[in-house]
């Protein structure tokens, strides 16, 4: 009988998306060795999300060398320090692979793909949206690094057709599209009746990319004197301080929530806002819809791929319309009068257990 390879996810252990992938793979393959290899667990004020029973393998951990909070200079320093210790990480990664030859490595996101490429080890790679859609346009050097990492991977997976096209244009590689799934079993525990929905929530990163300034300005110009609950997995400190000057005292600045608290908030939300300047396939938007909220988003091609029942919960924002916030609120009031019932197509497309299981069969063998 053939012994299945150990699955090793290599990435940052404070990244919710990567840790969720690891946890889902581990739960689906309980009779198989699944590990997480990392150089980053906490630091910069991030809450440690590693659980006591997670199987964490370590490269050179850089947490204690980072700033105590998230800001522009901390981002610059972290990126510089990661490059500085790259030879150490390459050495440790090669050593790890030699000691664990019967392993399949899945690197997420681009930095860890680049690390695997430099270490000359076989790997599967999954970049994030801005790493393909934004950064290669801004920097020729980054573009060259990204191309090398993509071309070195055995397989590249992405979460949308726009990402697939971006990767092909960048590197000539044909990526595999794996839809971002959500934990439907867990989400259903937090469903509440639609008539309890009152909150307005901003759910993405608190940085310029996610246009928090546009959200606050539109609300402040609105006829609706509505407070907003801001939740975000990461932030830029100076930008956040600047935006706080424009917030209302009733606004909730909640920061990074655990999954249970996030689902509770989204379940009680009338309108959820997500208007980044660049986006791929936003899982938090899908979670919001399945929890019954209306979602205000700027147009992106991922919308076209959604089932009809999900499209009906989406309000497309025109940022040059000064009344977009009021219009989104009015649409949300009407659409949430009807309890969201996901179609069979929506469940099949977004059930995390199914999407990841299909991916595992294809990627890991």
Coordinates of C-alpha atoms in Angstrom, one line a residue:
X1 CA 0.0 0.0 0.0
X2 CA 1.3 3.5 -1.0
X3 CA 1.9 5.8 2.0
X4 CA 0.4 9.2 1.4
X5 CA 2.7 12.1 1.6
X6 CA 2.7 14.4 4.6
X7 CA 1.0 17.7 3.8
X8 CA 3.0 20.7 4.9
X9 CA 1.4 24.2 4.6
X10 CA 4.1 26.8 4.6
X11 CA 3.0 30.4 5.4
X12 CA 2.5 32.9 8.2
X13 CA 0.7 31.4 11.2
X14 CA -1.0 34.7 11.9
X15 CA -2.7 34.8 8.5
X16 CA -6.4 33.8 9.0
X17 CA -6.8 32.6 5.4
X18 CA -3.8 30.3 5.4
X19 CA -4.5 29.0 8.9
X20 CA -8.1 28.3 7.9
X21 CA -6.8 26.3 4.9
X22 CA -4.5 24.3 7.2
X23 CA -7.3 23.6 9.7
X24 CA -9.7 22.5 7.0
X25 CA -7.2 20.2 5.4
X26 CA -6.3 18.7 8.8
X27 CA -10.0 18.1 9.7
X28 CA -10.7 16.4 6.3
X29 CA -7.5 14.3 6.5
X30 CA -7.6 13.1 10.1
X31 CA -5.6 9.9 9.2
X32 CA -2.9 11.9 7.4
X33 CA 0.0 13.9 8.7
X34 CA -0.8 17.6 8.2
X35 CA 1.7 20.3 9.5
X36 CA 2.2 24.0 9.3
X37 CA 5.7 25.4 8.7
X38 CA 6.2 29.0 9.5
X39 CA 8.6 31.9 10.3
X40 CA 5.8 34.1 11.8
X41 CA 3.4 33.4 14.6
X42 CA 2.7 36.8 16.2
X43 CA 4.4 40.2 16.6
X44 CA 3.2 43.7 15.6
X45 CA 0.3 43.5 17.9
X46 CA -1.3 40.6 16.2
X47 CA -3.3 38.1 18.3
X48 CA -1.8 34.6 18.2
X49 CA -4.3 32.4 16.5
X50 CA -2.3 29.1 16.6
X51 CA -4.3 26.6 18.7
X52 CA -2.7 24.3 21.2
X53 CA -3.2 21.2 19.1
X54 CA -1.9 22.7 15.8
X55 CA 1.2 20.9 14.5
X56 CA 3.6 23.9 14.1
X57 CA 7.0 23.4 12.6
X58 CA 9.4 26.3 12.7
X59 CA 11.8 28.1 10.5
X60 CA 13.6 31.1 12.0
X61 CA 10.8 32.8 13.9
X62 CA 11.0 36.6 13.4
X63 CA 8.2 37.8 15.7
X64 CA 10.5 39.3 18.4
X65 CA 12.4 41.4 15.8
X66 CA 9.3 43.2 14.6
X67 CA 7.6 46.4 15.7
X68 CA 5.1 46.3 18.6
X69 CA 2.3 47.6 16.4
X70 CA 1.2 47.8 12.7
X71 CA 2.3 50.8 10.8
X72 CA 4.0 51.9 7.5
X73 CA 7.5 51.8 8.9
X74 CA 6.8 48.5 10.6
X75 CA 5.8 47.0 7.2
X76 CA 9.0 48.4 5.6
X77 CA 11.1 46.9 8.4
X78 CA 9.4 43.5 8.3
X79 CA 9.9 43.2 4.5
X80 CA 13.5 44.3 4.8
X81 CA 14.2 41.9 7.7
X82 CA 12.6 39.0 5.9
X83 CA 15.0 39.6 3.0
X84 CA 17.9 39.9 5.4
X85 CA 17.2 36.5 7.0
X86 CA 16.2 34.9 3.7
X87 CA 19.5 32.9 3.5
X88 CA 18.8 31.4 6.9
X89 CA 15.2 30.5 5.9
X90 CA 16.5 28.9 2.7
X91 CA 19.0 26.8 4.7
X92 CA 16.3 25.7 7.2
X93 CA 13.8 24.9 4.6
X94 CA 16.2 22.7 2.6
X95 CA 17.1 21.0 5.9
X96 CA 13.5 20.4 6.7
X97 CA 12.8 18.9 3.3
X98 CA 15.8 16.6 3.6
X99 CA 14.5 15.4 7.0
X100 CA 11.0 15.0 5.7
X101 CA 11.3 13.7 2.1
X102 CA 7.8 12.2 1.9
X103 CA 6.1 15.6 2.0
X104 CA 4.2 17.9 -0.3
X105 CA 4.7 21.6 0.4
X106 CA 1.9 24.1 -0.2
X107 CA 3.3 27.7 0.0
X108 CA 0.9 30.6 0.7
X109 CA 1.2 33.5 -0.2
X110 CA 3.9 34.8 -2.6
X111 CA 6.8 35.3 -0.2
X112 CA 6.7 31.7 0.8
X113 CA 6.5 30.7 -2.8
X114 CA 9.6 32.7 -3.5
X115 CA 11.3 31.1 -0.5
X116 CA 10.5 27.6 -1.9
X117 CA 11.7 28.7 -5.3
X118 CA 15.1 29.9 -4.0
X119 CA 15.4 26.7 -1.9
X120 CA 14.8 24.7 -5.1
X121 CA 12.2 22.5 -3.5
X122 CA 9.1 21.2 -5.1
X123 CA 6.0 23.1 -4.0
X124 CA 2.4 24.1 -4.8
X125 CA 1.8 27.9 -4.6
X126 CA -1.2 30.1 -3.8
X127 CA -0.6 33.9 -4.1
X128 CA -3.0 36.5 -2.8
X129 CA -5.0 39.0 -5.0
X130 CA -2.8 42.1 -4.6
X131 CA 0.4 40.1 -5.2
X132 CA -0.8 39.5 -8.7
X133 CA -3.2 42.3 -9.5
X134 CA -1.5 45.3 -7.9
X135 CA 2.2 44.9 -6.9
X136 CA 3.7 43.7 -10.2
X137 CA 2.3 46.8 -11.8
X138 CA 3.9 49.1 -9.2
X139 CA 7.3 47.4 -9.1
X140 CA 9.4 45.9 -11.9
X141 CA 11.6 44.2 -9.3
X142 CA 8.6 42.6 -7.6
X143 CA 7.3 41.6 -11.0
X144 CA 10.5 39.7 -11.7
X145 CA 10.4 38.0 -8.2
X146 CA 6.8 37.0 -8.7
X147 CA 7.4 35.6 -12.1
X148 CA 10.2 33.4 -10.9
X149 CA 8.1 32.1 -8.0
X150 CA 5.1 31.3 -10.2
X151 CA 7.2 29.6 -12.8
X152 CA 9.0 27.5 -10.2
X153 CA 5.7 26.0 -8.7
X154 CA 4.5 22.5 -9.6
X155 CA 0.9 23.9 -9.5
X156 CA -0.4 27.4 -8.8
X157 CA -3.9 27.8 -7.4
X158 CA -6.0 31.0 -7.4
X159 CA -9.5 31.9 -6.2
X160 CA -10.9 33.7 -9.3
X161 CA -10.7 34.0 -13.1
X162 CA -9.2 37.5 -12.8
X163 CA -6.3 36.1 -10.8
X164 CA -5.9 33.2 -13.3
X165 CA -5.7 35.8 -16.1
X166 CA -3.3 38.0 -14.1
X167 CA -1.0 35.0 -13.5
X168 CA -1.0 33.9 -17.1
X169 CA -0.2 37.5 -18.3
X170 CA 2.6 37.7 -15.7
X171 CA 4.2 34.4 -16.1
X172 CA 2.6 32.3 -18.8
X173 CA 1.4 29.8 -16.1
X174 CA -2.1 28.4 -16.3
X175 CA -3.3 28.4 -12.7
X176 CA -6.0 26.2 -11.2
X177 CA -9.0 28.0 -9.9
X178 CA -10.2 26.9 -6.5
X179 CA -13.2 28.8 -5.2
X180 CA -12.8 30.3 -1.8
X181 CA -15.0 28.1 0.4
X182 CA -16.6 29.0 3.7
X183 CA -17.4 26.9 6.8
X184 CA -21.1 26.5 6.2
X185 CA -21.6 24.2 9.2
X186 CA -20.1 26.8 11.5
X187 CA -21.9 29.8 9.9
X188 CA -25.3 28.2 10.2
X189 CA -24.9 28.2 14.0
X190 CA -25.0 32.0 13.9
X191 CA -27.9 32.6 11.6
X192 CA -30.6 34.9 13.1
X193 CA -33.9 36.2 11.8
X194 CA -33.6 39.0 9.3
X195 CA -35.8 41.4 11.3
X196 CA -33.0 41.6 13.9
X197 CA -30.6 43.1 11.5
X198 CA -29.6 46.7 12.4
X199 CA -25.8 47.1 12.1
X200 CA -23.7 48.5 9.3
X201 CA -20.2 46.9 9.1
X202 CA -16.9 47.4 7.3
X203 CA -15.1 44.1 7.1
X204 CA -11.8 44.4 5.3
X205 CA -8.3 45.7 6.1
X206 CA -8.0 49.2 7.7
X207 CA -5.6 50.5 5.0
X208 CA -5.8 52.9 2.0
X209 CA -6.3 49.9 -0.3
X210 CA -9.7 49.2 1.3
X211 CA -10.9 52.8 1.0
X212 CA -12.0 53.3 4.6
X213 CA -11.9 57.0 3.9
X214 CA -14.5 56.6 1.2
X215 CA -16.8 54.7 3.5
X216 CA -16.5 57.2 6.3
X217 CA -17.0 60.2 3.9
X218 CA -20.0 58.7 2.3
X219 CA -21.6 57.9 5.6
X220 CA -20.8 61.4 7.0
X221 CA -22.5 63.0 3.9
X222 CA -25.5 60.6 4.3
X223 CA -29.0 61.3 5.5
X224 CA -28.7 58.2 7.5
X225 CA -27.1 59.0 10.9
X226 CA -25.8 55.4 11.0
X227 CA -22.9 54.2 13.1
X228 CA -20.5 51.7 11.5
X229 CA -18.8 48.8 13.1
X230 CA -15.2 48.5 11.8
X231 CA -13.6 45.1 11.9
X232 CA -10.4 44.3 10.2
X233 CA -7.7 41.6 10.2
X234 CA -4.9 44.2 9.9
X235 CA -4.4 47.9 9.8
X236 CA -1.9 50.7 9.1
X237 CA -1.5 52.7 12.3
X238 CA -1.1 56.2 10.9
X239 CA -4.0 55.7 8.4
X240 CA -6.2 54.4 11.2
X241 CA -5.4 57.4 13.4
X242 CA -6.2 59.8 10.6
X243 CA -9.6 58.0 9.9
X244 CA -10.5 58.0 13.5
X245 CA -10.7 61.8 13.4
X246 CA -13.6 61.6 10.9
X247 CA -15.5 58.8 12.7
X248 CA -18.6 59.4 14.8
X249 CA -18.3 58.7 18.5
X250 CA -21.0 56.0 18.1
X251 CA -18.8 54.1 15.6
X252 CA -17.4 50.8 16.8
X253 CA -13.7 50.4 16.2
X254 CA -13.4 46.7 16.9
X255 CA -10.3 45.6 15.1
X256 CA -9.6 41.9 14.6
X257 CA -12.3 39.6 16.0
X258 CA -12.2 35.8 16.4
X259 CA -14.4 33.8 14.1
X260 CA -17.3 33.4 16.6
X261 CA -17.5 37.1 17.4
X262 CA -17.2 38.0 13.7
X263 CA -20.0 35.7 12.7
X264 CA -22.2 37.1 15.4
X265 CA -21.6 40.6 14.2
X266 CA -22.2 39.8 10.5
X267 CA -25.3 37.9 11.5
X268 CA -26.8 41.0 13.0
X269 CA -25.7 43.3 10.1
X270 CA -28.1 44.9 7.7
X271 CA -25.4 46.1 5.4
X272 CA -21.7 45.0 5.1
X273 CA -19.4 47.2 3.1
X274 CA -16.3 46.1 1.1
X275 CA -15.0 48.5 -1.5
X276 CA -11.2 47.9 -2.0
X277 CA -9.5 49.4 -5.0
X278 CA -8.4 45.8 -6.0
X279 CA -10.0 42.5 -5.1
X280 CA -10.0 38.9 -6.1
X281 CA -12.5 36.5 -4.5
X282 CA -13.5 37.9 -1.0
X283 CA -14.4 35.2 1.4
X284 CA -15.7 37.6 4.1
X285 CA -18.2 38.9 1.5
X286 CA -19.5 35.4 0.9
X287 CA -19.7 34.8 4.6
X288 CA -21.7 38.0 5.1
X289 CA -24.2 36.9 2.4
X290 CA -24.7 33.5 3.9
X291 CA -25.3 35.1 7.3
X292 CA -28.2 37.1 5.7
X293 CA -26.6 40.5 5.2
X294 CA -26.7 42.7 2.1
X295 CA -23.3 43.6 0.8
X296 CA -22.1 46.8 -0.8
X297 CA -19.2 46.3 -3.1
X298 CA -17.5 48.0 -6.0
X299 CA -17.9 46.1 -9.3
X300 CA -15.5 43.2 -9.9
X301 CA -15.6 40.2 -12.3
X302 CA -16.0 37.7 -9.4
X303 CA -19.6 39.0 -9.0
X304 CA -20.4 37.5 -12.4
X305 CA -19.5 34.0 -11.2
X306 CA -22.0 34.0 -8.3
X307 CA -25.3 32.2 -8.2
X308 CA -28.4 34.4 -8.7
X309 CA -29.4 34.1 -5.0
X310 CA -26.1 35.7 -4.0
X311 CA -26.1 38.4 -6.6
X312 CA -29.4 39.5 -5.3
X313 CA -27.8 40.4 -1.9
X314 CA -25.2 42.6 -3.6
X315 CA -25.4 46.4 -4.1
X316 CA -22.8 47.7 -6.5
X317 CA -21.3 51.0 -5.4
X318 CA -20.6 53.8 -7.8
X319 CA -18.0 55.8 -5.9
X320 CA -18.6 59.0 -7.9
X321 CA -22.2 59.0 -6.7
X322 CA -22.2 61.1 -3.5
X323 CA -25.4 59.3 -2.4
X324 CA -24.2 55.7 -2.7
X325 CA -24.3 55.1 1.0
X326 CA -28.0 56.1 1.2
X327 CA -28.8 54.0 -1.8
X328 CA -27.0 51.0 -0.4
X329 CA -28.9 51.4 2.9
X330 CA -32.3 51.6 1.1
X331 CA -31.4 48.5 -1.0
X332 CA -30.3 46.6 2.1
X333 CA -33.5 47.4 4.0
X334 CA -35.6 46.0 1.1
X335 CA -33.5 42.9 0.3
X336 CA -33.1 41.8 3.9
X337 CA -36.9 41.7 4.4
X338 CA -36.5 38.3 2.7
X339 CA -34.7 35.6 4.6
X340 CA -31.6 34.5 2.6
X341 CA -32.0 30.9 1.5
X342 CA -28.9 29.7 -0.3
X343 CA -29.6 27.7 -3.5
X344 CA -28.2 24.3 -4.1
X345 CA -25.8 25.9 -6.6
X346 CA -24.5 28.3 -3.9
X347 CA -24.0 25.5 -1.3
X348 CA -22.2 23.4 -3.9
X349 CA -20.0 26.3 -4.9
X350 CA -19.1 27.6 -1.4
X351 CA -19.1 24.6 1.0
X352 CA -15.5 24.7 2.2
X353 CA -15.5 21.0 3.0
X354 CA -16.3 20.2 -0.7
X355 CA -14.1 22.8 -2.3
X356 CA -11.0 21.9 -0.2
X357 CA -11.6 18.1 -0.6
X358 CA -11.8 18.5 -4.4
X359 CA -8.6 20.6 -4.3
X360 CA -6.8 18.1 -2.0
X361 CA -7.6 15.2 -4.3
X362 CA -6.1 17.1 -7.3
X363 CA -3.1 18.8 -5.5
X364 CA -1.9 16.4 -2.8
X365 CA -2.7 13.0 -4.2

